[in-house]
Short mmCIF file of C-alpha atoms and ligand atoms in Angstrom, two decimals:
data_model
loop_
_atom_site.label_atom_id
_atom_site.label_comp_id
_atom_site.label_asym_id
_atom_site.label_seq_id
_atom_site.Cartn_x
_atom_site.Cartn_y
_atom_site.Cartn_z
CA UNK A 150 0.00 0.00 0.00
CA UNK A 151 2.99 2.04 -0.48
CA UNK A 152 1.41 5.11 -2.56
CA UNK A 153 -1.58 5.00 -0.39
CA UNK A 154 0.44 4.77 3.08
CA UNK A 155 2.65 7.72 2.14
CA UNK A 156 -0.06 9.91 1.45
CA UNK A 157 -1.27 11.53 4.12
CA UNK A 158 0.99 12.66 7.18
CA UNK A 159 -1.09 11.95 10.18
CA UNK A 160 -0.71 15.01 12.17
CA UNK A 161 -1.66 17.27 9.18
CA UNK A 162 -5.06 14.91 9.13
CA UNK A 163 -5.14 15.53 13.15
CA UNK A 164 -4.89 19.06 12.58
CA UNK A 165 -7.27 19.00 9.77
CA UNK A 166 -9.96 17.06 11.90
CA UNK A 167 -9.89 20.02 14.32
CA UNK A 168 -10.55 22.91 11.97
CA UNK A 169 -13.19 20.16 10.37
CA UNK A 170 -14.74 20.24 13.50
CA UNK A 171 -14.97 23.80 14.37
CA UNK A 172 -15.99 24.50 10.84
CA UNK A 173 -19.08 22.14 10.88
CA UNK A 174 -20.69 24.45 13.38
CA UNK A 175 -20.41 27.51 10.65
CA UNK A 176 -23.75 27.70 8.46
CA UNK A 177 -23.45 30.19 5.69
CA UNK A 178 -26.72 32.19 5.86
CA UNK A 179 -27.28 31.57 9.43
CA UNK A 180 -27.37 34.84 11.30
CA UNK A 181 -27.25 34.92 15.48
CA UNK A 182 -30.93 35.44 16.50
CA UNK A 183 -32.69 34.98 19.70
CA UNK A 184 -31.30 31.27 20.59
CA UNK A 185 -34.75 28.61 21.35
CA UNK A 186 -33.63 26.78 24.64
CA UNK A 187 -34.03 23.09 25.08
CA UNK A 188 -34.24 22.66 28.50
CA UNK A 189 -36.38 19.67 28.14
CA UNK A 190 -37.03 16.04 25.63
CA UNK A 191 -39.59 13.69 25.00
CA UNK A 192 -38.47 10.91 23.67
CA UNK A 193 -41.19 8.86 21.01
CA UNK A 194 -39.91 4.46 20.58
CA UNK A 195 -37.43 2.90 23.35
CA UNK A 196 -36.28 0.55 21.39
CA UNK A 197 -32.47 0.48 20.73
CA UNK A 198 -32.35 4.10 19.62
CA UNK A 199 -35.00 5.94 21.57
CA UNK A 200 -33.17 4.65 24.86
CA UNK A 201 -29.85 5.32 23.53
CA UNK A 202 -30.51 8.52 22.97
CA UNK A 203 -32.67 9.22 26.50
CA UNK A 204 -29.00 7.90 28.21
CA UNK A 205 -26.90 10.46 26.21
CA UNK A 206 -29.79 13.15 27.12
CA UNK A 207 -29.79 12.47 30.69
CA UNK A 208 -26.24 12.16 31.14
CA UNK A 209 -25.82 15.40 30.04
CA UNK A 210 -28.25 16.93 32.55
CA UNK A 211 -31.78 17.25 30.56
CA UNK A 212 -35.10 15.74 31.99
CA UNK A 213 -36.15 13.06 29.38
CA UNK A 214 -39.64 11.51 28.99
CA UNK A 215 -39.51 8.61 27.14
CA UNK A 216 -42.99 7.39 25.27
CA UNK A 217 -44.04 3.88 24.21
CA UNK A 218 -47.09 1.57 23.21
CA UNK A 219 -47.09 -0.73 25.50
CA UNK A 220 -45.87 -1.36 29.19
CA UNK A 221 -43.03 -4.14 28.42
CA UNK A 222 -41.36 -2.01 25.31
CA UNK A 223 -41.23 0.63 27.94
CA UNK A 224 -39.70 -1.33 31.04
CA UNK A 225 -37.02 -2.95 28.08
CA UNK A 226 -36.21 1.05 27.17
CA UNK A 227 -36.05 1.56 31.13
CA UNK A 228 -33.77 -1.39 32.10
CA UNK A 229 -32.06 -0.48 29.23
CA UNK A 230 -31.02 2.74 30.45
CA UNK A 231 -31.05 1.44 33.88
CA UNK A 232 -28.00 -1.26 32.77
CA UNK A 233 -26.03 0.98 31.33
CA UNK A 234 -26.05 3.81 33.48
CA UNK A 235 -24.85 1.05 35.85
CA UNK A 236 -22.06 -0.33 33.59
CA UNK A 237 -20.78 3.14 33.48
CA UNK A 238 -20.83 2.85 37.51
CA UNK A 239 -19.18 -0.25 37.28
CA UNK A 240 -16.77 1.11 35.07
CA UNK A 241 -15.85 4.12 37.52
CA UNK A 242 -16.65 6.32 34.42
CA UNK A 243 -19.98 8.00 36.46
CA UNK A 244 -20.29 8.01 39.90
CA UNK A 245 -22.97 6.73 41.77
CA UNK A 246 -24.73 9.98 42.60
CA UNK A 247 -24.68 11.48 39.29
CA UNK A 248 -26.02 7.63 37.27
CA UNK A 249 -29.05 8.66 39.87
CA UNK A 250 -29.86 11.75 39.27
CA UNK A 251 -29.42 11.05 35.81
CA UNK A 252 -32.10 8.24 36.53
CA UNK A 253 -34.04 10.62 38.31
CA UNK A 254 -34.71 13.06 35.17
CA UNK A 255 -35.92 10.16 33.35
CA UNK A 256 -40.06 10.26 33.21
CA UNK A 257 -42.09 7.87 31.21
CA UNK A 258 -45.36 6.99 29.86
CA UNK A 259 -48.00 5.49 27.28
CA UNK A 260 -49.43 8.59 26.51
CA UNK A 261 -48.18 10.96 23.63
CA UNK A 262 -49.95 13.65 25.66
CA UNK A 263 -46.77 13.64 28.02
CA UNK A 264 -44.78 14.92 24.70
CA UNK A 265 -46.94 18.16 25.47
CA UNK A 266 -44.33 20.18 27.52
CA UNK A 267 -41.42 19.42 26.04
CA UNK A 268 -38.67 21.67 24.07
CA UNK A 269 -37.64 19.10 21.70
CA UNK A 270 -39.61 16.13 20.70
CA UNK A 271 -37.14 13.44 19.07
CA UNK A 272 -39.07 10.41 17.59
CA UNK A 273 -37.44 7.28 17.09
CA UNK A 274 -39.87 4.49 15.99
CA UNK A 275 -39.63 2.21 13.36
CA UNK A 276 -38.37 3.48 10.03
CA UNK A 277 -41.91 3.29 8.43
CA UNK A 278 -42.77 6.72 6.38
CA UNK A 279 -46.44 5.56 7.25
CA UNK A 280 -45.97 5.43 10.95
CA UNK A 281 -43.49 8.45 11.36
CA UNK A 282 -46.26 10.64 9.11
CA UNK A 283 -48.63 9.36 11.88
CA UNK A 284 -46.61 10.04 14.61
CA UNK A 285 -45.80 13.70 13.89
CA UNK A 286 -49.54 14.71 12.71
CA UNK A 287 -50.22 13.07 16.42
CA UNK A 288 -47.15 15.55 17.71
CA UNK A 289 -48.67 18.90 15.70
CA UNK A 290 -51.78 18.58 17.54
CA UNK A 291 -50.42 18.06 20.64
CA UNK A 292 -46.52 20.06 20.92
CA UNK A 293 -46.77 23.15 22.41
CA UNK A 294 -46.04 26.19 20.39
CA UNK A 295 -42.12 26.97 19.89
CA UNK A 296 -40.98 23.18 20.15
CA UNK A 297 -38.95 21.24 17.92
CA UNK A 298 -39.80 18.03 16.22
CA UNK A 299 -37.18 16.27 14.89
CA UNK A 300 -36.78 12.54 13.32
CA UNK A 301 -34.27 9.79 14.17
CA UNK A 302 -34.99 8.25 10.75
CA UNK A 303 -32.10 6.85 8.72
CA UNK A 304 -33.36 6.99 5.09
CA UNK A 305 -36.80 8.65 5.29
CA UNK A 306 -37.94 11.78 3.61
CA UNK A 307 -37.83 15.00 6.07
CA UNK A 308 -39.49 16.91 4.19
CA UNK A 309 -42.11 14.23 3.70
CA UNK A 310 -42.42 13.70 7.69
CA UNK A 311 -42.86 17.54 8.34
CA UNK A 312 -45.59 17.39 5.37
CA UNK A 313 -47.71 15.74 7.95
CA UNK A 314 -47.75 18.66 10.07
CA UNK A 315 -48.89 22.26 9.88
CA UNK A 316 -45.39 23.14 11.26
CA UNK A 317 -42.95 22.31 8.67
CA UNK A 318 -40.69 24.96 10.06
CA UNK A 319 -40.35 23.52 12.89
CA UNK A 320 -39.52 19.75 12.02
CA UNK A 321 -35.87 18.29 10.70
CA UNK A 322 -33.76 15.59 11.30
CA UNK A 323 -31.60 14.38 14.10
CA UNK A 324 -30.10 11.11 12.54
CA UNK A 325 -27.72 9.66 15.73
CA UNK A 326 -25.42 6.76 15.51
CA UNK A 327 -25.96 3.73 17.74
CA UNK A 328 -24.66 3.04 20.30
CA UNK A 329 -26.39 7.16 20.61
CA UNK A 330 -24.85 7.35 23.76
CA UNK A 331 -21.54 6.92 22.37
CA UNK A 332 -21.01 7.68 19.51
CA UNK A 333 -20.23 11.56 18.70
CA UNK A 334 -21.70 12.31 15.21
CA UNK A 335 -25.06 13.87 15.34
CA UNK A 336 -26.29 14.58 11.79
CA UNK A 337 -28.96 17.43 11.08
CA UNK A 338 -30.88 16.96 8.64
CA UNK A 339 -32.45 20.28 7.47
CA UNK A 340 -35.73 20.09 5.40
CA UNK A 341 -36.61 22.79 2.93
CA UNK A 342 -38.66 24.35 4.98
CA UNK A 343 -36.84 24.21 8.25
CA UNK A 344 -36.67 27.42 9.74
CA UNK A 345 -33.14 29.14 10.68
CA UNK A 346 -33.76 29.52 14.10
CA UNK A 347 -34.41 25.53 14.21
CA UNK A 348 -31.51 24.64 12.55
CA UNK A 349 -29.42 27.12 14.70
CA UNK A 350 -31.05 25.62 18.28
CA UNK A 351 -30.11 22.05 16.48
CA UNK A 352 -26.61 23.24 16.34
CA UNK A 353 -26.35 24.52 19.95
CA UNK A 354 -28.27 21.30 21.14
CA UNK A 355 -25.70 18.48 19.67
CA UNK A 356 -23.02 21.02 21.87
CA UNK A 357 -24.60 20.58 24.71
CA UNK A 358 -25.27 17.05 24.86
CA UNK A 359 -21.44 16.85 23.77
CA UNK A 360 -21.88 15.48 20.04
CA UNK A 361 -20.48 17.36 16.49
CA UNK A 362 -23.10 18.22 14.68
CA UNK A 363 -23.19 18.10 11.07
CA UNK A 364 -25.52 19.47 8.84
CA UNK A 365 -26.86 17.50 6.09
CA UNK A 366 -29.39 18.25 3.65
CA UNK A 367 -32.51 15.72 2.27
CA UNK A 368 -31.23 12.62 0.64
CA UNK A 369 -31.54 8.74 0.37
CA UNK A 370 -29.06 8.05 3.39
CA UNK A 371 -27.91 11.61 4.38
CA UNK A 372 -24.27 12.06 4.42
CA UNK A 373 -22.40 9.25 6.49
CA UNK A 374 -24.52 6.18 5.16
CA UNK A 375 -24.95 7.78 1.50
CA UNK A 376 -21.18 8.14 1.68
CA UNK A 377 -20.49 4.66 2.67
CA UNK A 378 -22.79 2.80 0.77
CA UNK A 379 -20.51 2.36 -2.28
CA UNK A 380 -17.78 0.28 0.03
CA UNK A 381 -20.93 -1.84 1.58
CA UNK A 382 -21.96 -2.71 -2.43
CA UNK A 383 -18.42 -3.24 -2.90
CA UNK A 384 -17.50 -5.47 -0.34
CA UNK A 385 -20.87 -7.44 -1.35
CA UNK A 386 -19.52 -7.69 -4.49
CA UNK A 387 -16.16 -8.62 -3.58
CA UNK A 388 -17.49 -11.75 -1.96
CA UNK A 389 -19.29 -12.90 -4.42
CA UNK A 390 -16.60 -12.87 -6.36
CA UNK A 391 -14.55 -15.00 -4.10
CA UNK A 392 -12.80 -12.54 -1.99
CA UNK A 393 -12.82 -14.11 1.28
CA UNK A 394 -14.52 -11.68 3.38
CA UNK A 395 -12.13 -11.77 6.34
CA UNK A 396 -9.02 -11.02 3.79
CA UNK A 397 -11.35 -7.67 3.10
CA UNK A 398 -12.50 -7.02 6.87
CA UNK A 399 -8.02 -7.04 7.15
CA UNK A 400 -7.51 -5.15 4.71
CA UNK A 401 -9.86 -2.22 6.24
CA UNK A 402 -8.17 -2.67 9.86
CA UNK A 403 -4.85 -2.44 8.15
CA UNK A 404 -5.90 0.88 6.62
CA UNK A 405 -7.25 2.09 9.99
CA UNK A 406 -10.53 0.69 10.61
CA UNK A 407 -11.70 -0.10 14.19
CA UNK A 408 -13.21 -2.84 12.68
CA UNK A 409 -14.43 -4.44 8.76
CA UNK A 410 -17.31 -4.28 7.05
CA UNK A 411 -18.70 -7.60 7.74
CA UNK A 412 -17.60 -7.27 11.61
CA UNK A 413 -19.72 -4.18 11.55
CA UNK A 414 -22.43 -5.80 9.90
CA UNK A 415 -22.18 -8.41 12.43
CA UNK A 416 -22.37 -5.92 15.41
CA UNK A 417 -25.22 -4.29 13.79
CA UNK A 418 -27.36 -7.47 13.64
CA UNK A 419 -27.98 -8.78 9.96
CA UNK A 420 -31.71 -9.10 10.50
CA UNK A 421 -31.68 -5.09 11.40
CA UNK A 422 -29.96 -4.71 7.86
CA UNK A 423 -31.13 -7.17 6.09
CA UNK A 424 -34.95 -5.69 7.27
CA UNK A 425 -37.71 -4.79 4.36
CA UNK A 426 -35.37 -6.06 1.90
CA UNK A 427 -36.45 -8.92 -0.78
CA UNK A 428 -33.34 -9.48 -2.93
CA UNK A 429 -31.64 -12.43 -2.81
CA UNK A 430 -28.62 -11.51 -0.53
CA UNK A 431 -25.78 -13.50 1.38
CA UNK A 432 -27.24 -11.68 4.41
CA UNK A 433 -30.77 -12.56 3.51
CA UNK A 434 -29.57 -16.26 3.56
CA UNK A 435 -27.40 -16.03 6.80
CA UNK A 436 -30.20 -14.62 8.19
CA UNK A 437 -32.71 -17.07 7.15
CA UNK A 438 -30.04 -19.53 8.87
CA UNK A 439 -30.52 -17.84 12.40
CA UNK A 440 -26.95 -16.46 11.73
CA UNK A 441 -28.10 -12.58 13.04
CA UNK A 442 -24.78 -11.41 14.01
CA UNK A 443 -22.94 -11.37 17.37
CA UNK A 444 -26.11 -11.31 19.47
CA UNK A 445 -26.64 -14.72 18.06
CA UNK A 446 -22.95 -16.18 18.47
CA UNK A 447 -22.98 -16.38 15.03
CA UNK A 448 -22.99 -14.34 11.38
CA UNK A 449 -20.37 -13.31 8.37
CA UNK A 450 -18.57 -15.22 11.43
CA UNK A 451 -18.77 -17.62 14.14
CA UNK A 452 -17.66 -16.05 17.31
CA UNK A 453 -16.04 -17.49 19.93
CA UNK A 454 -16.80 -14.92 22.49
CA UNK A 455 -16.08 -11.72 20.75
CA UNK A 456 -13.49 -13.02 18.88
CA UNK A 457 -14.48 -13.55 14.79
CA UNK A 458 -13.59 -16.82 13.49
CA UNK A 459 -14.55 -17.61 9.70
CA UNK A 460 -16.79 -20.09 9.00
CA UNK A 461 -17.00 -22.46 6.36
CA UNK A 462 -20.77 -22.43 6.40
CA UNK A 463 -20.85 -18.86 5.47
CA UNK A 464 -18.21 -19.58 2.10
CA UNK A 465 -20.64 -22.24 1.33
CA UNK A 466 -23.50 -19.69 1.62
CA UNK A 467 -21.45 -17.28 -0.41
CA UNK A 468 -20.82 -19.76 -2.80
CA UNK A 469 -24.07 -21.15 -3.32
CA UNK A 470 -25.48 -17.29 -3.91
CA UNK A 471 -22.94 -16.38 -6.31
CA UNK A 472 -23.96 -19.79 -8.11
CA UNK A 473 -27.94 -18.93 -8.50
CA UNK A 474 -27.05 -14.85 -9.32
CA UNK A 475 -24.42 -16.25 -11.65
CA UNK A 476 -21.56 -14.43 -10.54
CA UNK A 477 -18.39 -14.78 -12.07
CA UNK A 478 -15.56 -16.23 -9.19
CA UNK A 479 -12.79 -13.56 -9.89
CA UNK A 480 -11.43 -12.71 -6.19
CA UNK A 481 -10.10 -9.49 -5.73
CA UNK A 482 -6.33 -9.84 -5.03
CA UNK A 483 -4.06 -7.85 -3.22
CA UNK A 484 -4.72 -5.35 -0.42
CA UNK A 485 -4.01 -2.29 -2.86
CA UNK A 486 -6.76 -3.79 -5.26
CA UNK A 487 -9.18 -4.27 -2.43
CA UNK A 488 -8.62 -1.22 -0.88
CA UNK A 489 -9.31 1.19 -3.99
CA UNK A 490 -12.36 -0.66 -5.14
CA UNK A 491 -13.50 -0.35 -1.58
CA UNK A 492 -13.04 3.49 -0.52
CA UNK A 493 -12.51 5.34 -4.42
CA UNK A 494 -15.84 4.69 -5.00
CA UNK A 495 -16.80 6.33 -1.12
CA UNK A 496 -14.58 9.20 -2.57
CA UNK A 497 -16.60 9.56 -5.57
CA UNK A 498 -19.83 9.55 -3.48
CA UNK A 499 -18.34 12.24 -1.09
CA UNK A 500 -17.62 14.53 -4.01
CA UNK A 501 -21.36 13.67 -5.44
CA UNK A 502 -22.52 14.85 -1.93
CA UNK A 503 -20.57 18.28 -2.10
CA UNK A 504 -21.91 18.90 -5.51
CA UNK A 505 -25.43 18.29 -4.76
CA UNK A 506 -25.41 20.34 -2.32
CA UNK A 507 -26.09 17.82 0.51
CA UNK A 508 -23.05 18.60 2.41
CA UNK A 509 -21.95 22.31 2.75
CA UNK A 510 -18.10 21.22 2.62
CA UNK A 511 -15.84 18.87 2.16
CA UNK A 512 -14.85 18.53 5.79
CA UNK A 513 -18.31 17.70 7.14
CA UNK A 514 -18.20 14.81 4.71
CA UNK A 515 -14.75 13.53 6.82
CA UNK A 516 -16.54 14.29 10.11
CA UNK A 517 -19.13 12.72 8.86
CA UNK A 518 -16.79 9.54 7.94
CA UNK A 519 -14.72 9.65 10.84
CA UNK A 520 -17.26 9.68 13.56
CA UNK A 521 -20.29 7.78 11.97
CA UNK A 522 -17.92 4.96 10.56
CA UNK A 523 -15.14 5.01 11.96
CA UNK A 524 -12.87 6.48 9.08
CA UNK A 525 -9.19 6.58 10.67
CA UNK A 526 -8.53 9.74 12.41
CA UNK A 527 -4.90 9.73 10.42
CA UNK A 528 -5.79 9.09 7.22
CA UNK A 529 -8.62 12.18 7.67
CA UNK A 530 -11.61 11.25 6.22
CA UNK A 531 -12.09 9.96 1.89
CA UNK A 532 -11.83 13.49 0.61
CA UNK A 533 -8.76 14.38 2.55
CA UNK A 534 -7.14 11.82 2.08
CA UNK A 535 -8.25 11.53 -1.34
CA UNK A 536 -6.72 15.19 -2.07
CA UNK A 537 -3.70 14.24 -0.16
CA UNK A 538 -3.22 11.05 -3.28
CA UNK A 539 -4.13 13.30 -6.11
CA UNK A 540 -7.28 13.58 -7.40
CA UNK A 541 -5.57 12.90 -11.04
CA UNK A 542 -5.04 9.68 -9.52
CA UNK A 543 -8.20 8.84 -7.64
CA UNK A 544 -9.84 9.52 -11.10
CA UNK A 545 -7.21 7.90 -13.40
CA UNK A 546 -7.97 5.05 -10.78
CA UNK A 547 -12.07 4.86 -10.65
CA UNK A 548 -11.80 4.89 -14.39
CA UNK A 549 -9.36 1.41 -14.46
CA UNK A 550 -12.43 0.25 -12.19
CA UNK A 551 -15.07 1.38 -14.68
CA UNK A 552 -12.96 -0.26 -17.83
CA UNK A 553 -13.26 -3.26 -15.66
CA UNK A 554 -16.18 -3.37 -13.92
CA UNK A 555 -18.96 -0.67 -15.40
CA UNK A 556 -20.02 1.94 -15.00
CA UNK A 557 -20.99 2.12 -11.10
CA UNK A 558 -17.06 3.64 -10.59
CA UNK A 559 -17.18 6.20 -13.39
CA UNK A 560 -15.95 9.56 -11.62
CA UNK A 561 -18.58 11.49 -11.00
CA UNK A 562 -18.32 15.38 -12.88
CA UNK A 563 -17.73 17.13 -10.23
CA UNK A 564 -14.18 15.18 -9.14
CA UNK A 565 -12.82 15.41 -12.92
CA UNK A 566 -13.83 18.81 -12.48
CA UNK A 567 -11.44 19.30 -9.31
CA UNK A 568 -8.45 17.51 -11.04
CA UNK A 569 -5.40 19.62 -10.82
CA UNK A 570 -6.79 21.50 -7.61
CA UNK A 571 -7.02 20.87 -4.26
CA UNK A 572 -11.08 20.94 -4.47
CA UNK A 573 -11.06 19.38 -0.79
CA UNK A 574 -8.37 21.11 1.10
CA UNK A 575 -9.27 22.35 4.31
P1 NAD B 693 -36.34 -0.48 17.43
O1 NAD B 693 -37.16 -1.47 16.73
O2 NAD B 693 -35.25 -0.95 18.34
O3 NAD B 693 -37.27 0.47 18.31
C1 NAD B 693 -38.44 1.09 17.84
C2 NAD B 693 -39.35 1.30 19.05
O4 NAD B 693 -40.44 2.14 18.67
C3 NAD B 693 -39.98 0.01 19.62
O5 NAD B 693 -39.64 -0.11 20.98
C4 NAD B 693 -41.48 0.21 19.41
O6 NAD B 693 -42.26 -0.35 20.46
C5 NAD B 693 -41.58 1.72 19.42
N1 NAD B 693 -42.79 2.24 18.79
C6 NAD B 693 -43.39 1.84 17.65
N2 NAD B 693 -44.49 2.56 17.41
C7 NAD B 693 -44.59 3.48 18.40
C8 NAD B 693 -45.50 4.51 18.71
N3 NAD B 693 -46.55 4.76 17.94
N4 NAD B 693 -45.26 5.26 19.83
C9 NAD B 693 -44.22 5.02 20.62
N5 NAD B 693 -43.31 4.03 20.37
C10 NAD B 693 -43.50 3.27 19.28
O7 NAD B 693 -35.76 0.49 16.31
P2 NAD B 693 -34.39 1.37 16.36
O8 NAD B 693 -33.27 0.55 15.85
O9 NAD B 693 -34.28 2.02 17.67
O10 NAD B 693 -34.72 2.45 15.23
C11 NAD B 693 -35.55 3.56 15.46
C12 NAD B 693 -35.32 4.60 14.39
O11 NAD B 693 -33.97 5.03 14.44
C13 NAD B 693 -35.58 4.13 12.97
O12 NAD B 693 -36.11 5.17 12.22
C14 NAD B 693 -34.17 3.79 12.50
O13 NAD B 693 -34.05 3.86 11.09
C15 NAD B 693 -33.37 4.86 13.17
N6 NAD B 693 -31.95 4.56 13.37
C16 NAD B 693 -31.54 3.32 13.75
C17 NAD B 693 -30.18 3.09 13.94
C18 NAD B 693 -29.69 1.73 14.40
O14 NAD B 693 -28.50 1.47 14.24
N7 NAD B 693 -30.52 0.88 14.97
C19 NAD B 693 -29.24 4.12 13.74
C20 NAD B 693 -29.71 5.38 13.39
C21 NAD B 693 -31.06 5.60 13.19
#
């Protein structure tokens, strides 16, 4: 990996991240007005999400009422919270006095009624544009005047959500990252009609509760899942092929990665992934197998403990998918070969991104990278490390792909546009 290795010193990406991160707060257009305190958050779903969230909420000091259905999702949200608040005990990381009066601001109930006081309304249900349209017409009539109401959805339409109310202005996204409690990247998803002061409380909000926020605009996937769809196709791909999937998983923690793209998958739960889809998939299979990941001991991998062991099951699986899709077996070889066909593609989508508008700069799409997926802090996100290569070679590169493989890698306008410049510097 010796052209890819040498191009980025990792202080200057360090240094880089930092400006990135003070920069993401910056929205052109968006004057100082009268700021709209949250002092309070009502919480809609408890599920994995909807608790995550209430712990980062009350662990940085707001009362949180959390709202289900029905009693048990509710007392599986509480212990939830409960647990961890505990672990962090445990863990000496909290003391014992502040996990309960974090505890303490935590209210809940089965009424959506109790959503009626609160500042900021954050609804994380299941990612159903039918339920969600349900849930905020439910919220318009019921919010008081001056609150926020914001989605946790991953894919879904803002603008279509906040259609459902007579409050567009007051509706966007807030698109966490599970575990919500840990991890830092808090996208904002601003609808068209979101109003200023909104966005700006948004901003100030993700601060307080100690997350970067980074505004994104309307689009299938926002910015850090948009972005990083290409490498999940990719790796798909790759194993059809007959790339074994742990040689690609080691070539990502080589580059940097906490962990590959199958581990991740793994961690996420396959069935979560895999769910609504009707494709024939490796993943649809595994799942079918009651291989869901690491909560079931077993999924790309077996596990022994937490430890990933391949499995010969899940080649034969591979194999047997490839077979019916007729896939051609042409592995992938070599951890440069891997590596580009991987992440040049994630470039490509990153400079789509900018162009469209989605992003308002370059570094919020490395934010974005580096704390929604782990992008290594030293190589500084695709695009800077992307302008660090050359973007003469990152296109010369996606167009050897595109010979090869079609047209999926053919480099999008905008990055033959930014040839010869540094189009991403920051
Ligand atoms: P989940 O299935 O774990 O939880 C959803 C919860 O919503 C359930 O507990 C359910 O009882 C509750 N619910 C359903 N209808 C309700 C209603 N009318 N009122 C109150 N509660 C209701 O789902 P999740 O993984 O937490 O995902 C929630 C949302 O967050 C989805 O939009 C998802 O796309 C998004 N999201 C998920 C992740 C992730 O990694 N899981 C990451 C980011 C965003």
């Amino acid at each position: 990996m010796s052209d890819i290795l040498s191009s980025v010193s990792p202080s200057s990406a360090q240094e880089a991240f930092a400006r990135a991160e003070r920069a993401a707060a910056h929205i052109p257009g968006l004057t100082a007005g009268p700021e709209r305190e949250i002092a309070s958050v009502a919480v809609v779903g408890a599920g994995t999400m909807g608790s995550g969230i209430a712990i980062a909420l009350l662990q940085s000091g707001l009362p949180v009422t959390l709202i289900e259905t029905a009693q048990p999702a509710l007392e599986r949200g509480t212990g939830t919270i409960r647990a961890a608040l505990e672990r962090m005990v445990a863990r000496g990381r909290l003391s014992r006095a502040a996990a309960e009066g974090a505890f303490g601001r935590l209210d809940t109930s089965l009424d959506m009624a109790a959503a009626g006081d609160a500042d900021l309304v954050i609804e994380a249900v299941y990612e159903s544009m039918e339920l969600k349209q349900a849930i905020f017409a439910r919220l318009d009539g019921i919010a008081r005047t001056g609150a926020i109401l914001a989605s946790n959805t991953s894919f879904l339409d803002i603008d279509e959500i906040a259609a459902a109310t007579n409050r567009p202005e007051a509706v966007l996204g807030l698109h966490f990252f599970s575990p919500a409690n840990v991890m830092r990247l808090l996208e904002i998803v601003r609808g068209r009609r979101t109003a200023p002061e909104v966005l700006a409380a948004a901003l100030a909000f993700a601060r307080r509760i100690g997350k970067v926020g980074v505004v994104s605009g309307v689009c299938d996937g926002f910015i850090a899942n948009r972005l990083m769809r290409p490498r999940a196709l990719q790796a798909d791909a790759m194993a059809l092929e007959g790339t074994p999937i742990a040689e690609t998983d080691r070539v990502l923690t080589d580059y940097g990665f906490p962990m590959g793209h199958f581990q991740m998958m793994d961690l996420a739960g396959l069935d979560i992934v895999t769910r609504g889809r009707t494709d024939r998939t490796v993943m649809g299979d595994l799942v079918a197998a009651g291989r869901l990941g690491q909560k079931s001991g077993a999924g790309y991998y077996d596990y022994d403990g937490r430890r990933a062991v391949p499995s010969q099951a899940v080649d034969a699986t591979i194999a047997a998918v490839a077979r019916d899709l007729g896939v051609d077996r042409r592995p992938t070889a070599g951890d440069d070969a891997i590596l580009d066909r991987l992440l040049l593609p994630v470039v490509n989508e990153g400079a789509r991104i900018i162009a469209e508008g989605v992003a308002l700069r370059a570094s919020d799409v490395d934010l974005a990278a580096i704390l929604g997926y782990g992008w290594p802090l030293d190589r500084g996100g695709p695009l800077f490390w992307a302008d660090g290569m050359g973007l003469a070679t990152v296109v010369e590169k996606l167009r050897g792909l595109e010979e090869r493989l079609g047209a999926q890698f053919a480099p999008c306008e905008a990055l033959v546009q930014a040839v010869g410049t540094r189009a991403f510097a920051y």
